């Protein structure tokens, strides 16, 4: 049986512009980038909330790794036991102060995520992660554990019902019935609060928060914002190019990553844009999820650019394209390590670990908005939510779901938010970490579109804007004339997409250096084996996500990539990586957003 999809070629893109987030406040000092994010929330955006995330430490132990305390016993390696004992010894805390959150075994490292706890109640924002190499030696350790000055009673004096009502009022939304939890929250003043953790959504604004409501004082102390926002600008497009961009693919599913292909969850087979990894539909996320039907499995709908996007054939084309891109990214990222046990998005996990029932729900032409798109990443086990809107700047209007860059960028938010910190969706929340989140999303779009051994400058929206400068402030480039952004730039930037450009440009240079050294594989999207530079790059980028600490910084994310190379390639690329990072100010002695070009001795 042939599955045919019409897709839009990756190289033909509409414009993608991530402009400002909701925040206009100035940030006083660089450290706030690393521990805070200021959010304006609530009805009419009237509440300014400084969310606090304890600074994380991060250590890496190279190719050799360290012994963990239980190694001396000579027992068989047990990932949770080894991780818990290492954290206790390393941080000098008792056994009842630590609890395992999640763990998984990857191809090149084994990961455990540990929470601080008190009286059996876990801290929401005090977490540690230990990675072991495949020999059972400690490869890296990240921690944001705290020593609170005061800890209140672990028995709430505010009822859950009252806390829900406070959260709904404060955040201007509705409790979504996801089971609330009771957790401690480390506060900036060094104390801790007991909180009811409650999910609040507002379908008009698209907000999806986890609210931390003080269970003794009944007020919202902090939020996790599951939504990665962006603004996208669509400029007039060349109809001819768009039409030529469509291509019919037959059986595009990768059956290693998607064993029952894209239209089955192993139990139910559909002839619609619904399957195990994603469901795409027109209308809103709340009013219905009726997927797109097809004639058999032939999803061949050629967009008619002369008519409104809401005409039937255009709805079909847009829904099909979004379904195609999300499934493709599922399969590519799966082969590089974003698997069931690593907290990916699937309904059926085929007994391979992780929580299921969380395929990506994609609303195309979502009625909730225009001129935008967003992606919400709640914890493993709740669906990722992608909302694509229509764009009103042109006539006829355009459809964001036909823009591969938008879909790739948004979908990658799901990968980075899930893989950092053990599947909680809580660990890219600071200004700096959120900025890197934007950078990884641009980088995935960049990686997918490079097609030869000379890494090209990458400009989002180049074809449609017909503007060599594109829609970011600079093209991603190995030339520091073309793109002068470097580590010190981060200290002058406050908006996550702008910070993301600095990170994406560094990663572009890392990619180019690896391809210069090792060549290019044109089959890297489907074949993760071999030693081509672009293959190595995507392994390191994805391997590093679970190594880095919760709310990483440029420094710790760099160290995680270098450790990922130690884990998978025995450090073969160490000097290539250091030289690439140092060329953009992220050398050995870089700190506090001050550039340094030093590389380790021998590089
Ligand atoms: C959602 O947010 C809008 C804008 O702030 C507000 O008018 C509306 O009442 C909110 N919905 C709920 C259910 O609170
Ligand atoms: Ca999952
Ligand atoms: Zn984004």
mmCIF file of N, CA and C in Angstrom, residues 34 56-60 129 140-142 416 420 427-428 430 432-437 439-440 487 499 503-504 506-507 510 537 539-565 577-578 581 586:
data_model
loop_
_atom_site.group_PDB
_atom_site.id
_atom_site.type_symbol
_atom_site.label_atom_id
_atom_site.label_comp_id
_atom_site.label_asym_id
_atom_site.label_seq_id
_atom_site.Cartn_x
_atom_site.Cartn_y
_atom_site.Cartn_z
ATOM 1 N N UNK A 34 20.385 34.233 33.811
ATOM 2 C CA UNK A 34 20.667 32.833 34.106
ATOM 3 C C UNK A 34 19.750 32.243 35.162
ATOM 4 N N UNK A 56 22.257 26.788 38.294
ATOM 5 C CA UNK A 56 22.699 25.401 38.269
ATOM 6 C C UNK A 56 24.209 25.332 38.134
ATOM 7 N N UNK A 57 24.775 24.313 38.778
ATOM 8 C CA UNK A 57 26.186 24.017 38.586
ATOM 9 C C UNK A 57 26.269 22.892 37.558
ATOM 10 N N UNK A 58 27.407 22.769 36.913
ATOM 11 C CA UNK A 58 27.559 21.700 35.926
ATOM 12 C C UNK A 58 29.016 21.299 35.851
ATOM 13 N N UNK A 59 29.260 20.015 35.953
ATOM 14 C CA UNK A 59 30.626 19.494 35.817
ATOM 15 C C UNK A 59 30.618 18.366 34.801
ATOM 16 N N UNK A 60 31.670 18.307 34.022
ATOM 17 C CA UNK A 60 31.801 17.198 33.074
ATOM 18 C C UNK A 60 33.096 16.454 33.374
ATOM 19 N N UNK A 129 20.868 16.328 37.608
ATOM 20 C CA UNK A 129 20.901 15.276 36.594
ATOM 21 C C UNK A 129 22.294 14.688 36.501
ATOM 22 N N UNK A 140 28.793 13.317 33.602
ATOM 23 C CA UNK A 140 28.510 14.723 33.897
ATOM 24 C C UNK A 140 27.498 14.809 35.034
ATOM 25 N N UNK A 141 27.477 15.983 35.644
ATOM 26 C CA UNK A 141 26.593 16.205 36.783
ATOM 27 C C UNK A 141 26.140 17.659 36.795
ATOM 28 N N UNK A 142 24.835 17.847 36.788
ATOM 29 C CA UNK A 142 24.273 19.195 36.904
ATOM 30 C C UNK A 142 23.386 19.254 38.125
ATOM 31 N N UNK A 416 13.581 20.187 22.530
ATOM 32 C CA UNK A 416 14.522 20.752 23.505
ATOM 33 C C UNK A 416 13.887 20.881 24.888
ATOM 34 N N UNK A 420 15.676 18.418 27.865
ATOM 35 C CA UNK A 420 16.436 19.095 28.912
ATOM 36 C C UNK A 420 15.704 18.912 30.236
ATOM 37 N N UNK A 427 12.490 23.197 32.095
ATOM 38 C CA UNK A 427 13.919 23.489 32.241
ATOM 39 C C UNK A 427 14.527 24.398 31.174
ATOM 40 N N UNK A 428 13.688 25.091 30.393
ATOM 41 C CA UNK A 428 14.218 26.153 29.522
ATOM 42 C C UNK A 428 13.431 27.419 29.817
ATOM 43 N N UNK A 430 14.498 30.201 32.019
ATOM 44 C CA UNK A 430 15.163 31.486 32.247
ATOM 45 C C UNK A 430 15.333 32.222 30.917
ATOM 46 N N UNK A 432 18.097 33.256 29.518
ATOM 47 C CA UNK A 432 19.201 32.711 28.722
ATOM 48 C C UNK A 432 18.840 31.337 28.148
ATOM 49 N N UNK A 433 18.252 30.472 28.971
ATOM 50 C CA UNK A 433 17.897 29.134 28.487
ATOM 51 C C UNK A 433 16.771 29.215 27.443
ATOM 52 N N UNK A 434 15.816 30.101 27.669
ATOM 53 C CA UNK A 434 14.750 30.295 26.681
ATOM 54 C C UNK A 434 15.326 30.811 25.369
ATOM 55 N N UNK A 435 16.334 31.673 25.467
ATOM 56 C CA UNK A 435 17.000 32.179 24.263
ATOM 57 C C UNK A 435 17.679 31.056 23.498
ATOM 58 N N UNK A 436 18.370 30.192 24.219
ATOM 59 C CA UNK A 436 19.002 29.064 23.527
ATOM 60 C C UNK A 436 17.954 28.156 22.907
ATOM 61 N N UNK A 437 16.793 28.046 23.553
ATOM 62 C CA UNK A 437 15.685 27.281 22.966
ATOM 63 C C UNK A 437 15.336 27.805 21.575
ATOM 64 N N UNK A 439 17.370 29.377 19.680
ATOM 65 C CA UNK A 439 18.536 29.095 18.835
ATOM 66 C C UNK A 439 18.538 27.668 18.311
ATOM 67 N N UNK A 440 18.241 26.711 19.175
ATOM 68 C CA UNK A 440 18.185 25.316 18.702
ATOM 69 C C UNK A 440 17.104 25.158 17.632
ATOM 70 N N UNK A 487 29.521 35.809 22.123
ATOM 71 C CA UNK A 487 29.048 35.571 23.499
ATOM 72 C C UNK A 487 28.741 36.878 24.230
ATOM 73 N N UNK A 499 18.619 36.573 21.682
ATOM 74 C CA UNK A 499 19.649 35.739 22.317
ATOM 75 C C UNK A 499 19.817 34.442 21.521
ATOM 76 N N UNK A 503 23.259 32.061 19.813
ATOM 77 C CA UNK A 503 23.488 30.620 19.985
ATOM 78 C C UNK A 503 23.421 29.905 18.633
ATOM 79 N N UNK A 504 22.419 30.222 17.839
ATOM 80 C CA UNK A 504 22.280 29.560 16.537
ATOM 81 C C UNK A 504 23.476 29.870 15.648
ATOM 82 N N UNK A 506 26.580 30.431 16.730
ATOM 83 C CA UNK A 506 27.687 29.588 17.223
ATOM 84 C C UNK A 506 27.526 28.157 16.714
ATOM 85 N N UNK A 507 26.308 27.642 16.792
ATOM 86 C CA UNK A 507 26.091 26.261 16.354
ATOM 87 C C UNK A 507 26.290 26.129 14.847
ATOM 88 N N UNK A 510 29.885 25.642 14.553
ATOM 89 C CA UNK A 510 30.246 24.277 14.960
ATOM 90 C C UNK A 510 29.937 23.306 13.818
ATOM 91 N N UNK A 537 27.249 16.401 14.016
ATOM 92 C CA UNK A 537 26.657 17.602 14.607
ATOM 93 C C UNK A 537 25.301 17.311 15.256
ATOM 94 N N UNK A 539 24.003 14.490 16.215
ATOM 95 C CA UNK A 539 24.182 13.644 17.404
ATOM 96 C C UNK A 539 24.589 14.482 18.613
ATOM 97 N N UNK A 540 25.583 15.349 18.428
ATOM 98 C CA UNK A 540 26.073 16.114 19.578
ATOM 99 C C UNK A 540 25.010 17.067 20.090
ATOM 100 N N UNK A 541 24.288 17.690 19.169
ATOM 101 C CA UNK A 541 23.254 18.644 19.600
ATOM 102 C C UNK A 541 22.187 17.930 20.419
ATOM 103 N N UNK A 542 21.756 16.773 19.961
ATOM 104 C CA UNK A 542 20.670 16.074 20.664
ATOM 105 C C UNK A 542 21.195 15.332 21.891
ATOM 106 N N UNK A 543 22.378 14.713 21.788
ATOM 107 C CA UNK A 543 22.961 14.038 22.962
ATOM 108 C C UNK A 543 23.174 15.014 24.116
ATOM 109 N N UNK A 544 23.504 16.263 23.797
ATOM 110 C CA UNK A 544 23.842 17.231 24.854
ATOM 111 C C UNK A 544 22.619 17.680 25.639
ATOM 112 N N UNK A 545 21.432 17.564 25.057
ATOM 113 C CA UNK A 545 20.245 18.112 25.735
ATOM 114 C C UNK A 545 20.002 17.467 27.103
ATOM 115 N N UNK A 546 20.017 16.137 27.219
ATOM 116 C CA UNK A 546 19.810 15.567 28.555
ATOM 117 C C UNK A 546 21.046 15.640 29.454
ATOM 118 N N UNK A 547 22.215 15.959 28.899
ATOM 119 C CA UNK A 547 23.409 16.121 29.741
ATOM 120 C C UNK A 547 23.384 17.460 30.465
ATOM 121 N N UNK A 548 22.952 18.503 29.759
ATOM 122 C CA UNK A 548 23.050 19.846 30.330
ATOM 123 C C UNK A 548 22.100 19.983 31.527
ATOM 124 N N UNK A 549 22.427 20.916 32.432
ATOM 125 C CA UNK A 549 21.570 21.067 33.616
ATOM 126 C C UNK A 549 20.254 21.747 33.264
ATOM 127 N N UNK A 550 19.325 21.687 34.199
ATOM 128 C CA UNK A 550 18.078 22.439 34.055
ATOM 129 C C UNK A 550 18.437 23.920 33.908
ATOM 130 N N UNK A 551 17.763 24.613 33.010
ATOM 131 C CA UNK A 551 18.063 26.019 32.722
ATOM 132 C C UNK A 551 19.554 26.239 32.439
ATOM 133 N N UNK A 552 20.029 25.643 31.360
ATOM 134 C CA UNK A 552 21.445 25.784 31.012
ATOM 135 C C UNK A 552 21.789 27.222 30.629
ATOM 136 N N UNK A 553 23.083 27.499 30.668
ATOM 137 C CA UNK A 553 23.608 28.763 30.148
ATOM 138 C C UNK A 553 24.421 28.442 28.899
ATOM 139 N N UNK A 554 24.902 29.476 28.190
ATOM 140 C CA UNK A 554 25.791 29.226 27.055
ATOM 141 C C UNK A 554 26.982 28.375 27.494
ATOM 142 N N UNK A 555 27.503 28.665 28.696
ATOM 143 C CA UNK A 555 28.703 27.954 29.164
ATOM 144 C C UNK A 555 28.398 26.484 29.412
ATOM 145 N N UNK A 556 27.294 26.198 30.101
ATOM 146 C CA UNK A 556 27.021 24.796 30.424
ATOM 147 C C UNK A 556 26.527 24.038 29.196
ATOM 148 N N UNK A 557 25.821 24.725 28.288
ATOM 149 C CA UNK A 557 25.376 24.045 27.064
ATOM 150 C C UNK A 557 26.580 23.704 26.173
ATOM 151 N N UNK A 558 27.571 24.607 26.131
ATOM 152 C CA UNK A 558 28.824 24.300 25.416
ATOM 153 C C UNK A 558 29.510 23.085 26.027
ATOM 154 N N UNK A 559 29.629 23.083 27.352
ATOM 155 C CA UNK A 559 30.302 21.956 28.012
ATOM 156 C C UNK A 559 29.563 20.641 27.758
ATOM 157 N N UNK A 560 28.233 20.716 27.697
ATOM 158 C CA UNK A 560 27.459 19.499 27.445
ATOM 159 C C UNK A 560 27.721 18.957 26.040
ATOM 160 N N UNK A 561 27.881 19.843 25.072
ATOM 161 C CA UNK A 561 28.170 19.391 23.705
ATOM 162 C C UNK A 561 29.556 18.733 23.654
ATOM 163 N N UNK A 562 30.515 19.338 24.349
ATOM 164 C CA UNK A 562 31.872 18.773 24.360
ATOM 165 C C UNK A 562 31.876 17.418 25.090
ATOM 166 N N UNK A 563 31.078 17.316 26.155
ATOM 167 C CA UNK A 563 30.972 16.026 26.853
ATOM 168 C C UNK A 563 30.236 14.992 25.990
ATOM 169 N N UNK A 564 29.246 15.444 25.228
ATOM 170 C CA UNK A 564 28.532 14.521 24.332
ATOM 171 C C UNK A 564 29.514 13.892 23.349
ATOM 172 N N UNK A 565 30.492 14.689 22.899
ATOM 173 C CA UNK A 565 31.517 14.160 21.996
ATOM 174 C C UNK A 565 32.409 13.146 22.725
ATOM 175 N N UNK A 577 35.512 21.489 18.361
ATOM 176 C CA UNK A 577 34.413 22.147 19.075
ATOM 177 C C UNK A 577 34.913 23.374 19.840
ATOM 178 N N UNK A 578 36.013 23.196 20.590
ATOM 179 C CA UNK A 578 36.531 24.343 21.344
ATOM 180 C C UNK A 578 36.905 25.489 20.418
ATOM 181 N N UNK A 581 33.661 27.244 19.216
ATOM 182 C CA UNK A 581 33.039 28.073 20.260
ATOM 183 C C UNK A 581 33.923 29.294 20.582
ATOM 184 N N UNK A 586 33.291 32.093 23.146
ATOM 185 C CA UNK A 586 32.907 31.140 24.189
ATOM 186 C C UNK A 586 34.074 30.186 24.486
#
